Amino acid sequence: MKLKGKTALITGSARGLGKAIALKLAEMGANIVLNDIVSSESLDETYKEFREAGYNVAVARGDVTKEEDVKNMVKAAVDKFGALHILVNNAGITRDKPMLLMSEEDWDLVLNVNLKGAFLCSKAAAKVMIKQRYGKIINISSVAGAYGNPGQANYSASKAGLIGLTKTIAKELASRGIRCNAVTPGIIKSQMTDVLPEELKKKYLDNIALGVFGTPEDVAGVVAFLASPDSDYVTGQVIDIDGGLVM
């Protein structure tokens, strides 16, 4: 229960990786603020699951690309639990195509959600954390942000931007008691990887030193470490969670 009494806002947490992170932090005692876009039907289901499990949980619907929505999300967390100690910038999308076929609209959409959204959320959360003289901001980047990935110019650029944003926030806010770190997941088991042809799965696995795909829980465990007091002397770092895909 290392996070008992702490409040965490996890963006894009209705399902998938964000939900796994929220669950891990809840298990460690944190008050959880779930977020997803207003039209997300699975957000209510996830909220119900957390409530039935006995966790302290609230919902803050909102679009991370809209500043007013973000301000309201942070306000909802503070109004419900009295503080905001942890922000996990997980909300993200893909619109994959070769660069020569990628539209300006697809470029802008991915950069807005994945990078601008993290900037707006970090800015709003930091204003609360500065007053507390304590906070943890954790950005969910990707190995694609450090090494690139064919067909993902927009996604790779957005995740590379998150790494730069992480290091800048860490330097700007360290004196205020705020730590900022990033994790870079590799190939994580999901609905998308489940439907890949066996030949393609084998090709990916041959490049992973551990020989298996990661799970959302693998990522959630590292995020939980960065959210906990165990990492109070860690800031500005980028941690690969990829089973040895890149090293």
XYZ file of C-alpha atoms in Angstrom:
247
model
C 0.000 0.000 0.000
C 2.818 2.389 -0.842
C 0.415 4.779 -2.575
C -2.223 4.938 0.157
C -3.511 8.485 0.413
C -2.117 9.470 -2.999
C -4.333 10.420 -5.939
C -3.509 9.374 -9.505
C -5.031 10.585 -12.760
C -4.462 8.204 -15.681
C -5.463 9.438 -19.115
C -6.891 7.001 -21.626
C -7.654 4.511 -18.865
C -10.995 3.064 -19.934
C -9.286 -0.053 -21.279
C -5.997 -1.594 -22.370
C -2.710 -0.328 -21.006
C -4.242 2.643 -19.202
C -6.690 0.408 -17.377
C -3.885 -1.979 -16.351
C -1.887 0.951 -14.959
C -4.894 2.295 -13.078
C -5.557 -1.138 -11.585
C -1.963 -1.549 -10.424
C -1.943 1.864 -8.740
C -5.311 1.098 -7.136
C -3.927 -2.163 -5.749
C -1.157 -0.105 -4.157
C -3.735 2.048 -2.378
C -4.021 5.091 -4.628
C -7.210 7.006 -5.241
C -7.832 6.595 -8.964
C -9.219 9.114 -11.439
C -10.112 7.386 -14.682
C -10.161 9.400 -17.883
C -11.147 8.844 -21.464
C -12.942 10.726 -24.203
C -16.536 11.728 -23.560
C -17.926 9.129 -25.989
C -16.091 6.190 -24.413
C -18.630 3.534 -23.453
C -16.060 1.342 -21.705
C -15.221 4.067 -19.175
C -18.425 3.445 -17.210
C -17.754 -0.304 -17.238
C -14.228 0.181 -15.914
C -15.478 2.563 -13.229
C -18.028 -0.039 -12.145
C -15.343 -2.755 -11.990
C -13.135 -0.603 -9.761
C -16.024 0.325 -7.481
C -17.084 -3.294 -7.083
C -13.486 -4.204 -6.219
C -13.577 -1.683 -3.370
C -11.176 0.886 -4.846
C -11.514 4.638 -4.388
C -12.268 5.782 -7.924
C -13.719 8.707 -9.829
C -14.289 9.506 -13.487
C -13.095 12.613 -15.317
C -14.250 12.510 -18.909
C -12.486 14.815 -21.323
C -10.463 15.278 -24.484
C -6.770 15.695 -23.675
C -6.320 17.926 -26.741
C -8.687 20.559 -25.324
C -7.274 22.775 -22.596
C -10.615 23.469 -20.932
C -11.371 19.731 -20.729
C -7.960 19.113 -19.189
C -8.421 21.821 -16.570
C -11.770 20.287 -15.647
C -10.205 16.819 -15.394
C -7.612 18.049 -12.903
C -10.254 20.018 -11.015
C -12.420 16.898 -10.775
C -9.524 14.972 -9.223
C -8.839 17.676 -6.654
C -12.531 18.225 -5.877
C -13.050 14.506 -5.268
C -9.880 13.579 -3.392
C -8.392 16.899 -2.242
C -5.105 16.620 -4.147
C -3.376 15.245 -7.227
C -0.054 13.499 -6.684
C 0.415 11.341 -9.791
C -0.297 11.958 -13.464
C 0.148 9.212 -16.041
C 0.002 10.553 -19.594
C -1.155 7.384 -21.320
C -3.747 8.609 -23.841
C -2.539 7.871 -27.339
C -3.629 6.859 -30.825
C -2.125 5.613 -34.085
C -2.894 6.432 -37.704
C -0.290 4.326 -39.502
C 0.712 4.840 -43.129
C 3.950 5.281 -45.071
C 5.057 8.904 -44.825
C 4.410 9.585 -48.534
C 0.790 8.470 -48.108
C 0.185 10.079 -44.710
C -2.284 12.947 -44.705
C -1.741 16.201 -42.856
C -4.902 15.406 -40.897
C -3.483 12.090 -39.662
C -0.214 13.791 -38.723
C -1.959 16.541 -36.759
C -4.374 14.187 -34.982
C -1.679 11.858 -33.655
C 0.619 14.701 -32.574
C -2.273 16.482 -30.882
C -3.435 13.488 -28.837
C -0.084 11.905 -28.033
C 2.093 14.988 -27.486
C -0.041 18.085 -27.095
C -2.335 16.142 -24.761
C 0.575 15.230 -22.495
C 1.759 18.848 -22.502
C -1.679 20.205 -21.535
C -2.213 17.589 -18.824
C 1.275 18.078 -17.371
C 0.834 21.846 -17.304
C -2.515 21.660 -15.515
C -1.380 18.988 -13.052
C 1.887 20.761 -12.299
C 0.029 23.825 -11.038
C -1.515 21.648 -8.324
C 1.674 19.688 -7.635
C 3.771 22.835 -7.222
C 1.522 23.986 -4.376
C 1.944 20.566 -2.742
C 5.717 20.607 -3.337
C 5.324 17.026 -4.551
C 4.248 15.189 -7.683
C 5.017 12.381 -10.119
C 4.452 12.779 -13.862
C 4.923 9.632 -15.934
C 4.765 9.726 -19.718
C 3.989 6.625 -21.767
C 6.308 6.920 -24.757
C 7.457 4.042 -27.005
C 10.635 2.474 -28.342
C 9.430 3.907 -31.667
C 10.129 7.347 -30.245
C 13.816 6.577 -29.830
C 14.417 4.315 -32.820
C 11.670 5.066 -35.339
C 9.313 2.630 -37.007
C 8.395 2.392 -40.709
C 4.821 3.466 -41.344
C 4.654 5.443 -38.106
C 6.199 8.820 -38.838
C 3.475 10.611 -36.880
C 3.449 8.150 -33.966
C 7.241 7.936 -33.719
C 7.563 11.729 -33.811
C 4.937 12.131 -31.088
C 6.643 9.578 -28.843
C 10.067 11.131 -29.462
C 8.534 14.451 -28.465
C 7.366 12.915 -25.200
C 10.953 11.996 -24.354
C 12.063 15.590 -24.854
C 9.075 16.862 -22.896
C 9.890 14.473 -20.048
C 13.452 15.685 -19.673
C 12.420 19.344 -19.875
C 9.701 18.992 -17.238
C 12.135 17.109 -15.004
C 14.646 19.958 -15.187
C 12.093 22.736 -14.801
C 10.159 21.289 -11.874
C 12.706 19.311 -9.846
C 13.187 22.215 -7.433
C 9.437 22.121 -6.742
C 9.504 18.481 -5.660
C 8.098 17.134 -8.927
C 9.658 14.142 -10.682
C 8.991 13.381 -14.332
C 9.974 10.157 -16.080
C 8.987 8.197 -19.167
C 8.634 4.550 -20.078
C 9.110 3.201 -23.591
C 7.184 -0.038 -24.114
C 8.155 -2.342 -26.950
C 5.751 -4.897 -28.422
C 3.003 -5.353 -25.856
C 0.436 -8.154 -26.099
C -2.931 -6.746 -27.124
C -5.878 -7.346 -29.432
C -3.701 -5.993 -32.218
C -0.875 -8.505 -31.654
C -3.310 -11.383 -31.089
C -4.560 -11.202 -34.677
C -1.134 -10.958 -36.321
C -0.220 -13.814 -38.698
C 1.956 -16.442 -36.990
C 4.804 -15.758 -39.441
C 4.855 -12.082 -38.518
C 4.650 -12.885 -34.786
C 7.697 -15.120 -35.150
C 9.590 -12.360 -36.955
C 8.924 -9.952 -34.102
C 9.729 -12.519 -31.430
C 13.063 -13.371 -33.081
C 14.164 -9.794 -32.358
C 13.149 -9.845 -28.687
C 15.898 -11.184 -26.415
C 13.427 -12.680 -23.930
C 11.471 -14.285 -26.752
C 7.996 -13.193 -25.618
C 5.719 -10.208 -26.074
C 5.257 -7.954 -23.087
C 1.948 -7.556 -21.264
C 0.138 -4.438 -20.052
C 0.949 -5.637 -16.528
C 4.686 -5.559 -17.344
C 4.364 -1.880 -18.176
C 2.093 -1.171 -15.211
C 4.689 -2.570 -12.803
C 7.369 -0.145 -13.932
C 4.920 2.762 -13.912
C 3.964 1.815 -10.356
C 7.629 1.963 -9.326
C 7.960 5.434 -10.832
C 4.768 6.526 -9.064
C 5.901 5.213 -5.696
C 8.270 6.638 -3.064
C 10.810 3.994 -4.156
C 11.689 6.235 -7.123
C 11.871 9.575 -5.317
C 15.492 10.000 -6.422
C 14.690 9.219 -10.072
C 13.770 11.969 -12.526
C 14.302 12.742 -16.188
C 14.790 9.074 -17.023
C 13.493 6.979 -19.917
C 13.036 3.269 -19.146
C 12.691 0.701 -21.937
C 10.142 -2.056 -21.284
C 10.762 -4.208 -24.322
C 12.201 -7.574 -23.310
C 15.507 -6.678 -24.915
C 14.105 -5.612 -28.297
C 16.522 -2.692 -28.468
C 19.741 -2.525 -26.479
